mmCIF file of C-alpha atoms (C1' of nucleotides) in Angstrom:
data_model
loop_
_atom_site.group_PDB
_atom_site.id
_atom_site.type_symbol
_atom_site.label_atom_id
_atom_site.label_comp_id
_atom_site.label_asym_id
_atom_site.label_seq_id
_atom_site.Cartn_x
_atom_site.Cartn_y
_atom_site.Cartn_z
ATOM 1 C CA UNK A 263 -3.529 -16.673 53.970
ATOM 2 C CA UNK A 264 -2.110 -14.195 56.410
ATOM 3 C CA UNK A 265 -5.499 -13.506 57.896
ATOM 4 C CA UNK A 266 -5.885 -17.178 58.786
ATOM 5 C CA UNK A 267 -2.650 -17.234 60.760
ATOM 6 C CA UNK A 268 -3.848 -14.164 62.624
ATOM 7 C CA UNK A 269 -7.199 -15.711 63.429
ATOM 8 C CA UNK A 270 -5.665 -18.965 64.604
ATOM 9 C CA UNK A 271 -3.269 -17.180 66.962
ATOM 10 C CA UNK A 272 -6.057 -14.948 68.232
ATOM 11 C CA UNK A 273 -8.288 -17.931 68.921
ATOM 12 C CA UNK A 274 -5.432 -19.808 70.529
ATOM 13 C CA UNK A 275 -4.818 -16.944 72.947
ATOM 14 C CA UNK A 276 -8.512 -16.670 73.682
ATOM 15 C CA UNK A 277 -8.845 -20.383 74.356
ATOM 16 C CA UNK A 278 -5.889 -20.378 76.716
ATOM 17 C CA UNK A 279 -7.276 -17.407 78.594
ATOM 18 C CA UNK A 280 -10.720 -18.899 78.959
ATOM 19 C CA UNK A 281 -10.240 -22.548 79.595
ATOM 20 C CA UNK A 282 -6.648 -23.063 80.596
ATOM 21 C CA UNK A 283 -6.241 -25.850 78.085
ATOM 22 C CA UNK A 284 -2.605 -26.719 77.271
ATOM 23 C CA UNK A 285 -1.430 -24.650 74.331
ATOM 24 C CA UNK A 286 -0.222 -27.674 72.381
ATOM 25 C CA UNK A 287 -3.616 -29.264 72.562
ATOM 26 C CA UNK A 288 -5.364 -26.071 71.430
ATOM 27 C CA UNK A 289 -3.054 -25.654 68.454
ATOM 28 C CA UNK A 290 -3.432 -29.272 67.448
ATOM 29 C CA UNK A 291 -7.205 -29.065 67.577
ATOM 30 C CA UNK A 292 -7.364 -25.858 65.564
ATOM 31 C CA UNK A 293 -5.007 -27.290 62.959
ATOM 32 C CA UNK A 294 -7.098 -30.426 62.731
ATOM 33 C CA UNK A 295 -10.213 -28.435 61.890
ATOM 34 C CA UNK A 296 -8.318 -26.809 59.054
ATOM 35 C CA UNK A 297 -10.449 -25.361 56.300
ATOM 36 C CA UNK A 298 -10.034 -22.160 54.415
ATOM 37 C CA UNK A 299 -13.084 -20.306 55.674
ATOM 38 C CA UNK A 300 -13.264 -17.919 58.576
ATOM 39 C CA UNK A 301 -16.345 -19.191 60.349
ATOM 40 C CA UNK A 302 -15.311 -22.864 60.650
ATOM 41 C CA UNK A 303 -12.323 -21.708 62.672
ATOM 42 C CA UNK A 304 -14.638 -20.060 65.172
ATOM 43 C CA UNK A 305 -16.784 -23.165 65.171
ATOM 44 C CA UNK A 306 -13.679 -25.205 65.902
ATOM 45 C CA UNK A 307 -12.775 -22.959 68.810
ATOM 46 C CA UNK A 308 -16.256 -23.362 70.251
ATOM 47 C CA UNK A 309 -16.065 -27.139 69.821
ATOM 48 C CA UNK A 310 -12.921 -27.118 71.888
ATOM 49 C CA UNK A 311 -14.551 -25.069 74.632
ATOM 50 C CA UNK A 312 -17.557 -27.370 74.688
ATOM 51 C CA UNK A 313 -15.348 -30.412 75.034
ATOM 52 C CA UNK A 314 -13.387 -28.892 77.922
ATOM 53 C CA UNK A 315 -16.002 -27.315 80.145
ATOM 54 C CA UNK A 316 -19.162 -28.251 81.892
ATOM 55 C CA UNK A 317 -20.202 -24.635 82.203
ATOM 56 C CA UNK A 318 -22.949 -22.902 80.242
ATOM 57 C CA UNK A 319 -21.751 -22.743 76.672
ATOM 58 C CA UNK A 320 -22.902 -19.198 75.983
ATOM 59 C CA UNK A 321 -20.522 -17.781 78.561
ATOM 60 C CA UNK A 322 -17.625 -19.360 76.753
ATOM 61 C CA UNK A 323 -18.744 -18.693 73.234
ATOM 62 C CA UNK A 324 -16.237 -17.014 70.919
ATOM 63 C CA UNK A 325 -17.638 -14.824 68.186
ATOM 64 C CA UNK A 326 -16.036 -13.439 65.084
ATOM 65 C CA UNK A 327 -14.562 -9.948 65.361
ATOM 66 C CA UNK A 328 -16.778 -7.126 64.163
ATOM 67 C CA UNK A 329 -14.179 -6.089 61.680
ATOM 68 C CA UNK A 330 -12.396 -8.928 60.011
ATOM 69 C CA UNK A 331 -9.345 -6.729 60.061
ATOM 70 C CA UNK A 332 -7.814 -7.329 56.677
ATOM 71 C CA UNK A 333 -5.242 -4.801 55.584
ATOM 72 C CA UNK A 334 -6.420 -2.473 52.883
ATOM 73 C CA UNK A 335 -4.878 -3.060 49.497
ATOM 74 C CA UNK A 336 -2.681 -0.299 48.073
ATOM 75 C CA UNK A 337 -4.446 2.249 45.939
ATOM 76 C CA UNK A 338 -4.715 1.377 42.299
ATOM 77 C CA UNK A 339 -5.443 4.738 40.768
ATOM 78 C CA UNK A 340 -7.215 4.866 37.468
ATOM 79 C CA UNK A 341 -8.833 1.458 37.602
ATOM 80 C CA UNK A 342 -11.423 0.240 40.000
ATOM 81 C CA UNK A 343 -13.958 -2.474 40.602
ATOM 82 C CA UNK A 344 -17.113 -2.521 38.680
ATOM 83 C CA UNK A 345 -18.482 -3.870 35.472
ATOM 84 C CA UNK A 346 -21.736 -4.774 34.258
ATOM 85 C CA UNK A 347 -23.381 -5.393 37.609
ATOM 86 C CA UNK A 348 -25.894 -2.553 37.505
ATOM 87 C CA UNK A 349 -27.795 -0.705 34.787
ATOM 88 C CA UNK A 350 -30.939 1.266 33.995
ATOM 89 C CA UNK A 351 -33.976 0.486 31.886
ATOM 90 C CA UNK A 352 -36.412 3.323 32.258
ATOM 91 C CA UNK A 353 -37.813 3.296 28.732
ATOM 92 C CA UNK A 354 -41.417 2.105 28.713
ATOM 93 C CA UNK A 355 -42.392 -1.398 27.539
ATOM 94 C CA UNK A 356 -44.079 0.090 24.483
ATOM 95 C CA UNK A 357 -41.034 2.172 23.532
ATOM 96 C CA UNK A 358 -38.797 -0.869 23.920
ATOM 97 C CA UNK A 359 -41.190 -2.888 21.790
ATOM 98 C CA UNK A 360 -41.170 -0.241 19.082
ATOM 99 C CA UNK A 361 -37.400 0.157 19.022
ATOM 100 C CA UNK A 362 -36.695 -3.588 18.969
ATOM 101 C CA UNK A 363 -39.561 -4.676 16.745
ATOM 102 C CA UNK A 364 -41.169 -6.739 19.478
ATOM 103 C CA UNK A 365 -44.681 -8.099 18.867
ATOM 104 C CA UNK A 366 -47.320 -9.750 21.034
ATOM 105 C CA UNK A 367 -48.325 -8.972 24.585
ATOM 106 C CA UNK A 368 -45.933 -6.931 26.682
ATOM 107 C CA UNK A 369 -45.014 -7.411 30.342
ATOM 108 C CA UNK A 370 -45.623 -4.578 32.767
ATOM 109 C CA UNK A 371 -42.651 -3.128 34.592
ATOM 110 C CA UNK A 372 -41.761 0.131 36.256
ATOM 111 C CA UNK A 373 -38.898 2.370 35.067
ATOM 112 C CA UNK A 374 -35.671 1.113 36.631
ATOM 113 C CA UNK A 375 -32.743 3.369 37.509
ATOM 114 C CA UNK A 376 -30.811 0.747 39.478
ATOM 115 C CA UNK A 377 -31.469 -2.639 37.925
ATOM 116 C CA UNK A 378 -29.494 -5.233 39.883
ATOM 117 C CA UNK A 379 -28.645 -8.945 39.656
ATOM 118 C CA UNK A 380 -31.287 -11.483 40.735
ATOM 119 C CA UNK A 381 -34.124 -9.167 39.724
ATOM 120 C CA UNK A 382 -36.763 -9.794 37.056
ATOM 121 C CA UNK A 383 -35.853 -7.565 34.136
ATOM 122 C CA UNK A 384 -36.941 -7.250 30.501
ATOM 123 C CA UNK A 385 -35.147 -9.317 27.838
ATOM 124 C CA UNK A 386 -35.770 -9.712 24.098
ATOM 125 C CA UNK A 387 -35.755 -13.180 22.540
ATOM 126 C CA UNK A 388 -36.690 -14.574 19.133
ATOM 127 C CA UNK A 389 -39.397 -17.205 19.072
ATOM 128 C CA UNK A 390 -38.411 -19.437 16.153
ATOM 129 C CA UNK A 391 -41.835 -21.071 16.019
ATOM 130 C CA UNK A 392 -43.883 -17.920 15.695
ATOM 131 C CA UNK A 393 -41.025 -16.007 14.026
ATOM 132 C CA UNK A 394 -41.470 -13.017 16.283
ATOM 133 C CA UNK A 395 -39.410 -11.073 18.768
ATOM 134 C CA UNK A 396 -40.822 -11.183 22.271
ATOM 135 C CA UNK A 397 -40.235 -9.096 25.386
ATOM 136 C CA UNK A 398 -40.253 -11.071 28.637
ATOM 137 C CA UNK A 399 -39.135 -10.634 32.217
ATOM 138 C CA UNK A 400 -36.230 -12.946 33.109
ATOM 139 C CA UNK A 401 -34.127 -13.150 36.251
ATOM 140 C CA UNK A 402 -30.611 -11.701 35.977
ATOM 141 C CA UNK A 403 -28.017 -14.353 36.933
ATOM 142 C CA UNK A 404 -27.734 -17.396 34.708
ATOM 143 C CA UNK A 405 -28.452 -20.807 36.203
ATOM 144 C CA UNK A 406 -27.293 -23.589 33.830
ATOM 145 C CA UNK A 407 -29.937 -26.252 33.203
ATOM 146 C CA UNK A 408 -27.767 -28.843 34.947
ATOM 147 C CA UNK A 409 -27.084 -26.768 38.070
ATOM 148 C CA UNK A 410 -27.864 -28.504 41.349
ATOM 149 C CA UNK A 411 -27.353 -25.362 43.380
ATOM 150 C CA UNK A 412 -29.258 -22.421 41.924
ATOM 151 C CA UNK A 413 -27.484 -19.956 44.214
ATOM 152 C CA UNK A 414 -24.749 -19.975 41.595
ATOM 153 C CA UNK A 415 -26.854 -17.288 39.919
ATOM 154 C CA UNK A 416 -25.297 -14.341 41.751
ATOM 155 C CA UNK A 417 -21.889 -15.329 40.354
ATOM 156 C CA UNK A 418 -23.155 -15.815 36.802
ATOM 157 C CA UNK A 419 -24.309 -12.290 36.072
ATOM 158 C CA UNK A 420 -21.610 -11.874 33.398
ATOM 159 C CA UNK A 421 -20.022 -14.164 30.820
ATOM 160 C CA UNK A 422 -16.630 -13.358 29.352
ATOM 161 C CA UNK A 423 -16.583 -12.804 25.625
ATOM 162 C CA UNK A 424 -13.213 -14.583 25.474
ATOM 163 C CA UNK A 425 -14.531 -17.872 26.868
ATOM 164 C CA UNK A 426 -18.253 -17.846 26.246
ATOM 165 C CA UNK A 427 -18.041 -20.198 23.266
ATOM 166 C CA UNK A 428 -16.221 -22.970 25.077
ATOM 167 C CA UNK A 429 -16.998 -22.777 28.782
ATOM 168 C CA UNK A 430 -19.339 -25.490 29.985
ATOM 169 C CA UNK A 431 -21.594 -23.052 31.751
ATOM 170 C CA UNK A 432 -22.333 -20.991 28.644
ATOM 171 C CA UNK A 433 -21.613 -22.942 25.484
ATOM 172 C CA UNK A 434 -25.108 -24.341 24.975
ATOM 173 C CA UNK A 435 -26.680 -20.971 25.587
ATOM 174 C CA UNK A 436 -24.211 -19.331 23.207
ATOM 175 C CA UNK A 437 -25.187 -21.793 20.500
ATOM 176 C CA UNK A 438 -28.943 -21.793 21.048
ATOM 177 C CA UNK A 439 -30.180 -19.212 23.521
ATOM 178 C CA UNK A 440 -28.941 -15.720 22.801
ATOM 179 C CA UNK A 441 -30.926 -12.648 23.778
ATOM 180 C CA UNK A 442 -30.825 -8.853 23.832
ATOM 181 C CA UNK A 443 -30.926 -6.949 27.112
ATOM 182 C CA UNK A 444 -32.462 -3.496 26.605
ATOM 183 C CA UNK A 445 -30.900 -0.640 28.565
ATOM 184 C CA UNK A 446 -30.581 3.123 28.711
ATOM 185 C CA UNK A 447 -27.275 3.224 30.624
ATOM 186 C CA UNK A 448 -24.992 1.078 32.764
ATOM 187 C CA UNK A 449 -23.007 1.882 35.895
ATOM 188 C CA UNK A 450 -19.332 1.449 36.665
ATOM 189 C CA UNK A 451 -17.413 2.169 39.867
ATOM 190 C CA UNK A 452 -14.067 3.829 39.422
ATOM 191 C CA UNK A 453 -11.650 3.233 42.277
ATOM 192 C CA UNK A 454 -10.196 6.529 43.457
ATOM 193 C CA UNK A 455 -8.079 5.126 46.283
ATOM 194 C CA UNK A 456 -8.077 2.122 48.580
ATOM 195 C CA UNK A 457 -11.308 3.109 50.269
ATOM 196 C CA UNK A 458 -13.079 5.386 47.812
ATOM 197 C CA UNK A 459 -14.904 4.649 44.626
ATOM 198 C CA UNK A 460 -16.980 6.841 42.380
ATOM 199 C CA UNK A 461 -19.860 5.435 40.347
ATOM 200 C CA UNK A 462 -20.306 6.559 36.751
ATOM 201 C CA UNK A 463 -23.136 6.138 34.292
ATOM 202 C CA UNK A 464 -22.218 5.224 30.729
ATOM 203 C CA UNK A 465 -24.673 5.594 27.879
ATOM 204 C CA UNK A 466 -25.145 6.551 24.264
ATOM 205 C CA UNK A 467 -24.246 10.194 23.635
ATOM 206 C CA UNK A 468 -27.743 10.797 22.274
ATOM 207 C CA UNK A 469 -29.249 8.960 25.293
ATOM 208 C CA UNK A 470 -30.947 6.444 23.036
ATOM 209 C CA UNK A 471 -32.036 2.961 24.048
ATOM 210 C CA UNK A 472 -29.489 0.253 23.235
ATOM 211 C CA UNK A 473 -28.836 -3.464 23.829
ATOM 212 C CA UNK A 474 -26.366 -5.665 25.654
ATOM 213 C CA UNK A 475 -25.540 -9.080 24.201
ATOM 214 C CA UNK A 476 -27.028 -11.657 26.529
ATOM 215 C CA UNK A 477 -27.577 -15.408 26.956
ATOM 216 C CA UNK A 478 -30.473 -17.122 28.674
ATOM 217 C CA UNK A 479 -31.174 -20.539 30.166
ATOM 218 C CA UNK A 480 -34.014 -22.567 31.635
ATOM 219 C CA UNK A 481 -33.670 -24.392 34.949
ATOM 220 C CA UNK A 482 -36.342 -26.714 36.304
ATOM 221 C CA UNK A 483 -36.886 -26.019 39.970
ATOM 222 C CA UNK A 484 -37.142 -29.476 41.578
ATOM 223 C CA UNK A 485 -39.277 -28.130 44.411
ATOM 224 C CA UNK A 486 -41.940 -26.568 42.214
ATOM 225 C CA UNK A 487 -41.342 -28.469 38.960
ATOM 226 C CA UNK A 488 -41.509 -25.101 37.229
ATOM 227 C CA UNK A 489 -39.025 -23.844 34.654
ATOM 228 C CA UNK A 490 -37.222 -20.674 35.658
ATOM 229 C CA UNK A 491 -35.631 -18.498 32.995
ATOM 230 C CA UNK A 492 -32.436 -16.589 33.768
ATOM 231 C CA UNK A 493 -29.963 -14.541 31.758
ATOM 232 C CA UNK A 494 -26.426 -13.201 31.784
ATOM 233 C CA UNK A 495 -24.679 -10.243 30.140
ATOM 234 C CA UNK A 496 -21.525 -10.771 28.077
ATOM 235 C CA UNK A 497 -18.504 -8.600 28.907
ATOM 236 C CA UNK A 498 -15.387 -7.830 26.897
ATOM 237 C CA UNK A 499 -12.772 -5.190 26.166
ATOM 238 C CA UNK A 500 -13.649 -1.592 27.077
ATOM 239 C CA UNK A 501 -13.802 1.206 24.543
ATOM 240 C CA UNK A 502 -12.152 4.599 25.057
ATOM 241 C CA UNK A 503 -15.082 5.922 27.083
ATOM 242 C CA UNK A 504 -15.126 3.029 29.544
ATOM 243 C CA UNK A 505 -11.389 2.313 29.747
ATOM 244 C CA UNK A 506 -10.558 5.220 32.129
ATOM 245 C CA UNK A 507 -13.128 3.814 34.539
ATOM 246 C CA UNK A 508 -12.612 0.085 34.203
ATOM 247 C CA UNK A 509 -10.882 -2.600 32.172
ATOM 248 C CA UNK A 510 -14.063 -4.413 31.083
ATOM 249 C CA UNK A 511 -17.374 -3.339 29.629
ATOM 250 C CA UNK A 512 -20.537 -5.101 28.497
ATOM 251 C CA UNK A 513 -20.793 -6.174 24.874
ATOM 252 C CA UNK A 514 -23.174 -3.811 23.098
ATOM 253 C CA UNK A 515 -24.836 -4.851 19.839
ATOM 254 C CA UNK A 516 -25.788 -2.291 17.160
ATOM 255 C CA UNK A 517 -29.220 -2.707 15.540
ATOM 256 C CA UNK A 518 -27.763 -4.305 12.395
ATOM 257 C CA UNK A 519 -26.393 -7.153 14.536
ATOM 258 C CA UNK A 520 -29.632 -7.921 16.378
ATOM 259 C CA UNK A 521 -30.991 -10.331 13.755
ATOM 260 C CA UNK A 522 -27.928 -12.556 13.759
ATOM 261 C CA UNK A 523 -27.571 -12.477 17.521
ATOM 262 C CA UNK A 524 -31.204 -13.450 18.062
ATOM 263 C CA UNK A 525 -30.911 -16.343 15.602
ATOM 264 C CA UNK A 526 -33.185 -14.897 12.956
ATOM 265 C CA UNK A 527 -30.370 -14.972 10.414
ATOM 266 C CA UNK A 528 -27.753 -17.650 9.924
ATOM 267 C CA UNK A 529 -24.428 -16.936 11.628
ATOM 268 C CA UNK A 530 -21.378 -19.069 12.320
ATOM 269 C CA UNK A 531 -19.808 -19.107 15.794
ATOM 270 C CA UNK A 532 -16.992 -16.941 14.415
ATOM 271 C CA UNK A 533 -19.455 -14.433 13.008
ATOM 272 C CA UNK A 534 -21.329 -14.316 16.306
ATOM 273 C CA UNK A 535 -18.111 -13.823 18.280
ATOM 274 C CA UNK A 536 -17.134 -10.994 15.952
ATOM 275 C CA UNK A 537 -20.278 -9.120 16.944
ATOM 276 C CA UNK A 538 -18.976 -8.846 20.514
ATOM 277 C CA UNK A 539 -16.323 -6.244 19.780
ATOM 278 C CA UNK A 540 -16.187 -2.997 21.804
ATOM 279 C CA UNK A 541 -18.895 -0.570 20.781
ATOM 280 C CA UNK A 542 -17.569 2.604 19.043
ATOM 281 C CA UNK A 543 -16.578 5.112 21.732
ATOM 282 C CA UNK A 544 -17.555 8.081 19.542
ATOM 283 C CA UNK A 545 -21.212 7.231 20.074
ATOM 284 C CA UNK A 546 -20.944 7.007 23.872
ATOM 285 C CA UNK A 547 -20.444 9.187 26.922
ATOM 286 C CA UNK A 548 -19.891 8.809 30.696
ATOM 287 C CA UNK A 549 -20.651 10.984 33.728
ATOM 288 C CA UNK A 550 -20.328 10.679 37.519
ATOM 289 C CA UNK A 551 -23.455 9.857 39.543
ATOM 290 C CA UNK A 552 -24.570 9.772 43.187
ATOM 291 C CA UNK A 553 -23.042 7.177 45.522
ATOM 292 C CA UNK A 554 -26.540 6.029 46.482
ATOM 293 C CA UNK A 555 -26.591 3.873 43.370
ATOM 294 C CA UNK A 556 -24.332 1.480 45.267
ATOM 295 C CA UNK A 557 -27.215 0.223 47.389
ATOM 296 C CA UNK A 558 -29.668 -1.866 45.373
ATOM 297 C CA UNK A 559 -32.521 -0.675 47.581
ATOM 298 C CA UNK A 560 -32.177 2.775 46.058
ATOM 299 C CA UNK A 561 -33.973 3.157 42.747
ATOM 300 C CA UNK A 562 -34.790 6.754 41.872
ATOM 301 C CA UNK A 563 -34.603 8.879 38.700
ATOM 302 C CA UNK A 564 -31.951 11.151 40.228
ATOM 303 C CA UNK A 565 -29.498 8.242 40.458
ATOM 304 C CA UNK A 566 -28.832 8.700 36.751
ATOM 305 C CA UNK A 567 -28.331 12.471 36.989
ATOM 306 C CA UNK A 568 -24.894 14.022 36.622
ATOM 307 C CA UNK A 569 -23.086 14.643 39.886
ATOM 308 C CA UNK A 570 -21.402 18.019 39.712
ATOM 309 C CA UNK A 571 -19.297 17.715 42.850
ATOM 310 C CA UNK A 572 -17.229 14.796 41.559
ATOM 311 C "C1'" DC B 86 -15.628 -46.271 32.791
ATOM 312 C "C1'" DC B 87 -16.968 -42.782 36.711
ATOM 313 C "C1'" DA B 88 -16.179 -38.410 39.215
ATOM 314 C "C1'" DG B 89 -16.157 -33.836 39.184
ATOM 315 C "C1'" DA B 90 -16.157 -29.423 37.167
ATOM 316 C "C1'" DC B 91 -18.654 -26.163 34.747
ATOM 317 C "C1'" DG B 92 -18.215 -18.684 36.546
ATOM 318 C "C1'" DT B 93 -17.504 -13.651 37.325
ATOM 319 C "C1'" DT B 94 -15.312 -9.819 39.509
ATOM 320 C "C1'" DG B 95 -10.980 -8.363 41.622
ATOM 321 C "C1'" DT B 96 -6.035 -8.663 43.956
ATOM 322 C "C1'" DT B 97 -0.976 -8.961 44.458
ATOM 323 C "C1'" DG C 265 -25.911 -31.361 29.570
ATOM 324 C "C1'" DT C 266 -21.023 -31.983 28.218
ATOM 325 C "C1'" DC C 267 -16.294 -32.158 28.758
ATOM 326 C "C1'" DT C 268 -11.877 -33.303 31.056
ATOM 327 C "C1'" DG C 269 -9.034 -35.878 34.233
ATOM 328 C "C1'" DG C 270 -7.871 -40.067 36.475
ATOM 329 C "C1'" DC D 292 -21.800 -4.577 40.762
ATOM 330 C "C1'" DC D 293 -22.216 -3.346 46.172
ATOM 331 C "C1'" DA D 294 -24.054 -4.372 50.836
ATOM 332 C "C1'" DG D 295 -24.238 -7.205 54.454
ATOM 333 C "C1'" DA D 296 -24.014 -11.571 56.792
ATOM 334 C "C1'" DC D 297 -21.027 -14.892 58.318
ATOM 335 C "C1'" DG D 298 -21.152 -20.114 64.045
ATOM 336 C "C1'" DT D 299 -22.202 -23.323 67.774
ATOM 337 C "C1'" DT D 300 -24.390 -25.692 72.143
ATOM 338 C "C1'" DG D 301 -27.295 -26.996 75.752
ATOM 339 C "C1'" DT D 302 -29.950 -25.443 79.481
ATOM 340 C "C1'" DT D 303 -33.215 -22.583 81.544
ATOM 341 C "C1'" DG E 192 -11.758 -13.347 53.938
ATOM 342 C "C1'" DT E 193 -15.972 -15.704 51.440
ATOM 343 C "C1'" DC E 194 -20.537 -16.043 50.250
ATOM 344 C "C1'" DT E 195 -25.272 -14.744 49.347
ATOM 345 C "C1'" DG E 196 -28.969 -11.437 48.259
ATOM 346 C "C1'" DG E 197 -30.709 -7.688 45.609
#
DNA sequence: CCAGACGTTGTT
DNA sequence: GTCTGG
DNA sequence: CCAGACGTTGTT
DNA sequence: GTCTGG
């Protein structure tokens, strides 16, 4: 809110300096354009300039500031941003297949040390017709079947355990399309102060392969008429290992819950929801890792190594 | 009935 | 698709 | 999750 | 700030 007032006054001053338009008129025009976004305000300012002058537009163009100049929030020590938005899956397809009892042909994929949203990543689903578990590559970021705008995907990378049963975006998938997301570790960013954050890896203490609780959906691309499959990872309360780093963590399912979650065994909605409790902290561990994991273009084995200087 | 929403993270 | 709000 | 982009016009 | 892309 405050930023908008600042931008409006800045643009007002700039308009007066450049075009000599009466201040009242400038203010009225900027108000009329309204809106809550930053860029439309700049567009509005440029509209005003265009209406006033007959000179080449480019010379009068107003651009957004390089730094949008928002005051930094006070430090919130102990808790920081970050929850299931990045993980690793460097186990081989055949090892994943063995551990999860997957049958049939396997997809090929390289070891991933910085798996990120919108990427094709391995997911385990139960095929009720053939009665077998399958391993497929799906895109991370759930697009509901009814979505008109598929760019919603980057905001649907997680589903909250507390609302997943009832929210319109997830309820059908919760009832009919649950999946397991194989992983070796996930990353969290702990906020150290207003400008600094430290990424951590969190994994099983014995470094074994495990599984997030996931949901998947199909969306028919109107341009290609092809069905695209996407998935999301459910988040919930953190356990004692994750809590010092963040206030959420992905729901992790132990092997004895896989059958129910995949729909191989009967389970009521209450029983399914009960599976999404925090995974026992005793079995897990966390360690600091290199800041390079922040950039999705980095994907190297050393990203998962312990950082000693943190 | 139709229109419109449907989500996550984080912040103060 | 399905549900709520008007 | 983090990183990075983010708007417009008309004339030459 | 908000939004998209990876």
